[in-house]
PDB file of C-alpha atoms in Angstrom:
ATOM      1  CA  MET A1345       0.092  -0.038   0.157  1.00 53.00           C
ATOM      2  CA  GLN A1346       2.601   2.268   0.907  1.00 63.00           C
ATOM      3  CA  LYS A1347       4.789   1.672  -2.123  1.00 60.00           C
ATOM      4  CA  SER A1348       1.734   2.019  -3.912  1.00 65.00           C
ATOM      5  CA  LEU A1349       1.290   5.729  -2.712  1.00 56.00           C
ATOM      6  CA  LYS A1350       4.781   6.289  -3.706  1.00 56.00           C
ATOM      7  CA  HIS A1351       4.297   5.548  -7.039  1.00 51.00           C
ATOM      8  CA  ILE A1352       0.920   7.658  -7.350  1.00 56.00           C
ATOM      9  CA  ILE A1353       2.559  11.122  -5.687  1.00 53.00           C
ATOM     10  CA  SER A1354       5.686  10.421  -7.864  1.00 51.00           C
ATOM     11  CA  LEU A1355       3.484  10.061 -11.310  1.00 47.00           C
ATOM     12  CA  VAL A1356       1.757  13.398 -10.079  1.00 50.00           C
ATOM     13  CA  VAL A1357       4.847  15.528  -9.561  1.00 44.00           C
ATOM     14  CA  LEU A1358       6.134  14.250 -12.721  1.00 44.00           C
ATOM     15  CA  ILE A1359       2.674  15.152 -14.371  1.00 49.00           C
ATOM     16  CA  ILE A1360       2.611  18.620 -12.640  1.00 47.00           C
ATOM     17  CA  LEU A1361       6.311  19.097 -13.981  1.00 42.00           C
ATOM     18  CA  GLY A1362       5.832  18.307 -17.539  1.00 45.00           C
ATOM     19  CA  THR A1363       2.872  20.781 -17.632  1.00 42.00           C
ATOM     20  CA  LEU A1364       4.888  23.735 -16.568  1.00 41.00           C
ATOM     21  CA  ASN A1365       6.785  23.413 -19.720  1.00 41.00           C
ATOM     22  CA  SER A1366       3.978  23.459 -22.048  1.00 45.00           C
ATOM     23  CA  TYR A1367       3.413  27.360 -20.567  1.00 53.00           C
ATOM     24  CA  ALA A1368       6.995  28.118 -20.724  1.00 77.00           C
ATOM     25  CA  CYS A1369       8.026  30.457 -23.803  1.00 83.00           C
ATOM     26  CA  ASN A1370       8.840  28.188 -26.656  1.00 84.00           C
ATOM     27  CA  CYS A1371      11.008  29.516 -29.895  1.00 83.00           C
ATOM     28  CA  SER A1372      11.331  27.550 -32.966  1.00 80.00           C
ATOM     29  CA  GLY A1373      14.913  29.062 -33.672  1.00 76.00           C
ATOM     30  CA  GLU A1374      16.549  32.083 -34.311  1.00 77.00           C
ATOM     31  CA  GLY A1375      16.476  33.695 -37.584  1.00 85.00           C
ATOM     32  CA  SER A1376      19.584  35.294 -39.372  1.00 93.00           C
ATOM     33  CA  VAL A1377      20.538  38.897 -39.215  1.00 95.00           C
ATOM     34  CA  LYS A1378      19.616  39.702 -42.709  1.00 95.00           C
ATOM     35  CA  GLY A1379      16.221  37.547 -42.507  1.00 94.00           C
ATOM     36  CA  SER A1380      15.298  39.625 -39.485  1.00 95.00           C
ATOM     37  CA  VAL A1381      16.050  42.931 -41.169  1.00 95.00           C
ATOM     38  CA  LYS A1382      13.556  41.919 -43.784  1.00 95.00           C
ATOM     39  CA  TYR A1383      10.963  40.654 -41.711  1.00 94.00           C
ATOM     40  CA  TYR A1384      10.726  43.178 -38.979  1.00 94.00           C
ATOM     41  CA  ASP A1385       9.020  46.705 -39.116  1.00 95.00           C
ATOM     42  CA  ALA A1386      12.014  48.437 -37.248  1.00 96.00           C
ATOM     43  CA  VAL A1387      15.376  47.542 -36.550  1.00 97.00           C
ATOM     44  CA  PHE A1388      17.695  49.868 -34.231  1.00 97.00           C
ATOM     45  CA  SER A1389      19.615  50.286 -31.486  1.00 98.00           C
ATOM     46  CA  GLY A1390      19.584  52.243 -28.188  1.00 98.00           C
ATOM     47  CA  ARG A1391      19.575  52.771 -24.361  1.00 98.00           C
ATOM     48  CA  VAL A1392      16.738  51.878 -22.009  1.00 98.00           C
ATOM     49  CA  LEU A1393      15.775  54.808 -20.112  1.00 98.00           C
ATOM     50  CA  SER A1394      12.649  53.569 -18.143  1.00 97.00           C
ATOM     51  CA  LYS A1395      10.543  50.240 -18.128  1.00 96.00           C
ATOM     52  CA  LYS A1396       7.136  49.874 -16.435  1.00 95.00           C
ATOM     53  CA  LEU A1397       4.491  47.079 -16.056  1.00 93.00           C
ATOM     54  CA  THR A1398       1.047  48.303 -17.734  1.00 89.00           C
ATOM     55  CA  THR A1399      -2.323  47.129 -19.307  1.00 82.00           C
ATOM     56  CA  ASN A1400      -3.597  50.572 -20.547  1.00 79.00           C
ATOM     57  CA  TYR A1401      -2.776  49.833 -24.078  1.00 72.00           C
ATOM     58  CA  ASP A1402      -5.046  53.107 -24.986  1.00 71.00           C
ATOM     59  CA  SER A1403      -2.220  55.140 -23.829  1.00 76.00           C
ATOM     60  CA  LEU A1404       0.339  53.508 -25.749  1.00 76.00           C
ATOM     61  CA  GLY A1405      -0.887  53.990 -29.183  1.00 74.00           C
ATOM     62  CA  VAL A1406      -2.047  50.113 -29.438  1.00 77.00           C
ATOM     63  CA  VAL A1407      -5.538  49.484 -30.922  1.00 75.00           C
ATOM     64  CA  ILE A1408      -6.803  45.907 -29.865  1.00 70.00           C
ATOM     65  CA  THR A1409      -9.722  44.155 -32.507  1.00 70.00           C
ATOM     66  CA  GLY A1410     -10.873  40.959 -32.358  1.00 67.00           C
ATOM     67  CA  ASP A1411     -13.023  38.532 -30.470  1.00 64.00           C
ATOM     68  CA  SER A1412     -14.089  40.672 -27.156  1.00 59.00           C
ATOM     69  CA  THR A1413     -16.492  37.920 -25.754  1.00 62.00           C
ATOM     70  CA  GLN A1414     -15.918  37.265 -22.178  1.00 55.00           C
ATOM     71  CA  ASP A1415     -13.540  34.057 -22.750  1.00 53.00           C
ATOM     72  CA  HIS A1416     -11.196  36.076 -24.982  1.00 53.00           C
ATOM     73  CA  PHE A1417     -11.291  39.392 -23.565  1.00 53.00           C
ATOM     74  CA  LYS A1418      -9.053  38.776 -20.927  1.00 58.00           C
ATOM     75  CA  TRP A1419      -6.056  38.566 -22.773  1.00 55.00           C
ATOM     76  CA  ARG A1420      -6.322  42.350 -22.960  1.00 56.00           C
ATOM     77  CA  GLU A1421      -5.673  42.682 -19.729  1.00 65.00           C
ATOM     78  CA  LEU A1422      -2.481  40.830 -19.755  1.00 71.00           C
ATOM     79  CA  PRO A1423       0.319  42.882 -18.187  1.00 83.00           C
ATOM     80  CA  THR A1424       2.847  44.145 -20.835  1.00 89.00           C
ATOM     81  CA  MET A1425       6.365  45.584 -20.062  1.00 94.00           C
ATOM     82  CA  ALA A1426       6.552  48.858 -21.444  1.00 94.00           C
ATOM     83  CA  VAL A1427      10.059  50.058 -22.350  1.00 97.00           C
ATOM     84  CA  LYS A1428      11.444  53.447 -22.977  1.00 97.00           C
ATOM     85  CA  ILE A1429      14.382  53.269 -25.636  1.00 98.00           C
ATOM     86  CA  GLU A1430      16.426  56.196 -26.520  1.00 98.00           C
ATOM     87  CA  VAL A1431      17.401  55.240 -29.863  1.00 97.00           C
ATOM     88  CA  SER A1432      21.317  55.530 -30.855  1.00 97.00           C
ATOM     89  CA  LYS A1433      20.872  54.505 -34.562  1.00 96.00           C
ATOM     90  CA  MET A1434      17.539  53.413 -36.745  1.00 96.00           C
ATOM     91  CA  PHE A1435      18.708  50.888 -39.192  1.00 96.00           C
ATOM     92  CA  LYS A1436      15.105  50.068 -40.462  1.00 96.00           C
ATOM     93  CA  GLY A1437      11.685  52.010 -40.151  1.00 92.00           C
ATOM     94  CA  ARG A1438      11.320  55.764 -39.826  1.00 89.00           C
ATOM     95  CA  GLN A1439      12.461  57.585 -36.713  1.00 88.00           C
ATOM     96  CA  VAL A1440       9.830  59.796 -35.602  1.00 90.00           C
ATOM     97  CA  SER A1441      11.359  60.256 -32.156  1.00 92.00           C
ATOM     98  CA  ASP A1442      14.293  60.205 -30.256  1.00 96.00           C
ATOM     99  CA  THR A1443      12.782  57.857 -28.002  1.00 96.00           C
ATOM    100  CA  LEU A1444      10.183  54.729 -28.897  1.00 96.00           C
ATOM    101  CA  THR A1445       8.606  52.537 -26.805  1.00 95.00           C
ATOM    102  CA  ILE A1446       9.296  48.783 -26.872  1.00 96.00           C
ATOM    103  CA  LEU A1447       5.948  46.421 -25.484  1.00 93.00           C
ATOM    104  CA  THR A1448       7.029  42.865 -24.432  1.00 93.00           C
ATOM    105  CA  PRO A1449       5.500  40.110 -22.310  1.00 89.00           C
ATOM    106  CA  PHE A1450       5.776  40.746 -18.817  1.00 88.00           C
ATOM    107  CA  ASN A1451       7.932  37.726 -17.916  1.00 88.00           C
ATOM    108  CA  GLY A1452      10.284  35.504 -19.838  1.00 86.00           C
ATOM    109  CA  ALA A1453       7.718  32.451 -19.599  1.00 85.00           C
ATOM    110  CA  ALA A1454       5.505  34.510 -21.653  1.00 84.00           C
ATOM    111  CA  CYS A1455       8.619  35.144 -23.802  1.00 89.00           C
ATOM    112  CA  GLY A1456       9.119  38.584 -22.467  1.00 92.00           C
ATOM    113  CA  TYR A1457      12.327  40.184 -23.262  1.00 95.00           C
ATOM    114  CA  ASN A1458      13.775  41.245 -19.677  1.00 95.00           C
ATOM    115  CA  PHE A1459      15.349  44.388 -20.449  1.00 97.00           C
ATOM    116  CA  GLN A1460      17.537  46.214 -18.111  1.00 98.00           C
ATOM    117  CA  ILE A1461      17.530  50.107 -17.322  1.00 98.00           C
ATOM    118  CA  GLY A1462      20.734  51.759 -18.871  1.00 98.00           C
ATOM    119  CA  GLN A1463      21.854  48.887 -21.118  1.00 98.00           C
ATOM    120  CA  LYS A1464      22.141  48.947 -25.034  1.00 98.00           C
ATOM    121  CA  TYR A1465      20.218  46.988 -26.940  1.00 98.00           C
ATOM    122  CA  ILE A1466      19.806  45.928 -30.768  1.00 98.00           C
ATOM    123  CA  ILE A1467      15.596  45.796 -31.536  1.00 98.00           C
ATOM    124  CA  TYR A1468      14.270  43.939 -33.630  1.00 97.00           C
ATOM    125  CA  GLY A1469      10.240  45.293 -33.376  1.00 95.00           C
ATOM    126  CA  SER A1470       7.038  44.310 -35.304  1.00 93.00           C
ATOM    127  CA  ILE A1471       3.673  46.601 -35.120  1.00 91.00           C
ATOM    128  CA  TYR A1472       1.632  43.577 -34.148  1.00 86.00           C
ATOM    129  CA  ASP A1473       1.774  41.600 -31.315  1.00 82.00           C
ATOM    130  CA  GLU A1474       2.741  38.079 -33.135  1.00 74.00           C
ATOM    131  CA  LEU A1475       2.673  36.054 -29.946  1.00 67.00           C
ATOM    132  CA  PRO A1476       0.479  32.701 -30.576  1.00 58.00           C
ATOM    133  CA  MET A1477      -1.942  33.458 -27.181  1.00 58.00           C
ATOM    134  CA  THR A1478      -2.756  36.831 -28.844  1.00 55.00           C
ATOM    135  CA  ASP A1479      -4.308  35.279 -31.830  1.00 57.00           C
ATOM    136  CA  THR A1480      -7.879  35.617 -31.131  1.00 58.00           C
ATOM    137  CA  LEU A1481      -7.183  39.402 -30.581  1.00 61.00           C
ATOM    138  CA  LYS A1482      -5.128  41.568 -32.458  1.00 71.00           C
ATOM    139  CA  ARG A1483      -3.028  44.033 -30.664  1.00 74.00           C
ATOM    140  CA  ARG A1484      -1.426  46.486 -33.114  1.00 78.00           C
ATOM    141  CA  SER A1485       0.466  49.959 -32.862  1.00 80.00           C
ATOM    142  CA  PHE A1486      -0.219  52.885 -34.927  1.00 79.00           C
ATOM    143  CA  ASP A1487       1.764  55.454 -33.659  1.00 83.00           C
ATOM    144  CA  ARG A1488       5.184  54.838 -35.192  1.00 86.00           C
ATOM    145  CA  LYS A1489       6.519  55.144 -31.889  1.00 92.00           C
ATOM    146  CA  THR A1490       5.697  51.979 -30.143  1.00 92.00           C
ATOM    147  CA  PHE A1491       6.830  48.371 -31.477  1.00 94.00           C
ATOM    148  CA  TRP A1492       6.485  44.937 -30.076  1.00 93.00           C
ATOM    149  CA  THR A1493       9.112  42.514 -29.577  1.00 94.00           C
ATOM    150  CA  HIS A1494      10.267  39.340 -27.472  1.00 92.00           C
ATOM    151  CA  LEU A1495      12.406  36.884 -26.753  1.00 91.00           C
ATOM    152  CA  CYS A1496      11.681  34.846 -30.517  1.00 90.00           C
ATOM    153  CA  THR A1497      13.398  37.781 -32.219  1.00 93.00           C
ATOM    154  CA  ARG A1498      16.866  38.692 -32.409  1.00 94.00           C
ATOM    155  CA  THR A1499      16.445  41.604 -29.927  1.00 96.00           C
ATOM    156  CA  ARG A1500      19.705  41.381 -27.878  1.00 96.00           C
ATOM    157  CA  ASN A1501      22.354  43.275 -26.029  1.00 97.00           C
ATOM    158  CA  TRP A1502      24.125  45.340 -28.119  1.00 97.00           C
ATOM    159  CA  ASN A1503      27.250  44.020 -29.940  1.00 95.00           C
ATOM    160  CA  GLN A1504      29.246  45.900 -32.711  1.00 96.00           C
ATOM    161  CA  GLN A1505      29.664  42.881 -34.851  1.00 96.00           C
ATOM    162  CA  GLU A1506      25.875  42.737 -35.146  1.00 95.00           C
ATOM    163  CA  GLU A1507      25.374  46.380 -35.801  1.00 96.00           C
ATOM    164  CA  THR A1508      28.107  46.101 -38.588  1.00 96.00           C
ATOM    165  CA  GLU A1509      26.314  43.255 -40.362  1.00 96.00           C
ATOM    166  CA  ILE A1510      23.089  44.824 -40.119  1.00 96.00           C
ATOM    167  CA  THR A1511      24.487  48.225 -41.764  1.00 94.00           C
ATOM    168  CA  GLU A1512      26.174  46.164 -44.789  1.00 94.00           C
ATOM    169  CA  ILE A1513      22.851  44.746 -45.079  1.00 92.00           C
ATOM    170  CA  LYS A1514      20.975  48.079 -45.494  1.00 86.00           C
ATOM    171  CA  LYS A1515      23.482  49.507 -47.886  1.00 82.00           C
TER     172      LYS A1515
END
């Protein structure tokens, strides 16, 4: 009897641990610099000035469309990290301001990029929130100063090699 109980508890623990992985961020692979520059709406380098957790998309130049039934509308309330970036170089897209806003999911498990204040990054951004959990609601920015990014893009800490490669591609 006691051995059976241990087996049941072990099985429950394994099931729980296996389920945790299904909710973690899962990227299908990183694109090349050339492919990413072509695909994303904005590519730029810059330093993080600030970041804050928010659900107030209306103040960020974001419009949400799609299924607003009770079951799906709760996705609109998912917290998002709004990151203010001071732009150093704009490689793709039109720079309409010295600072741009990057929206990313609130944590790494949701594929959110963990920007650090004061650090410099190369950012690949889209005007659409393209994560799978947002496929019933479409979140899009219209102000040309707000973009989405996540762990599955090439967004990364700034490095000279990548900046040089982007510059060569854009020639």
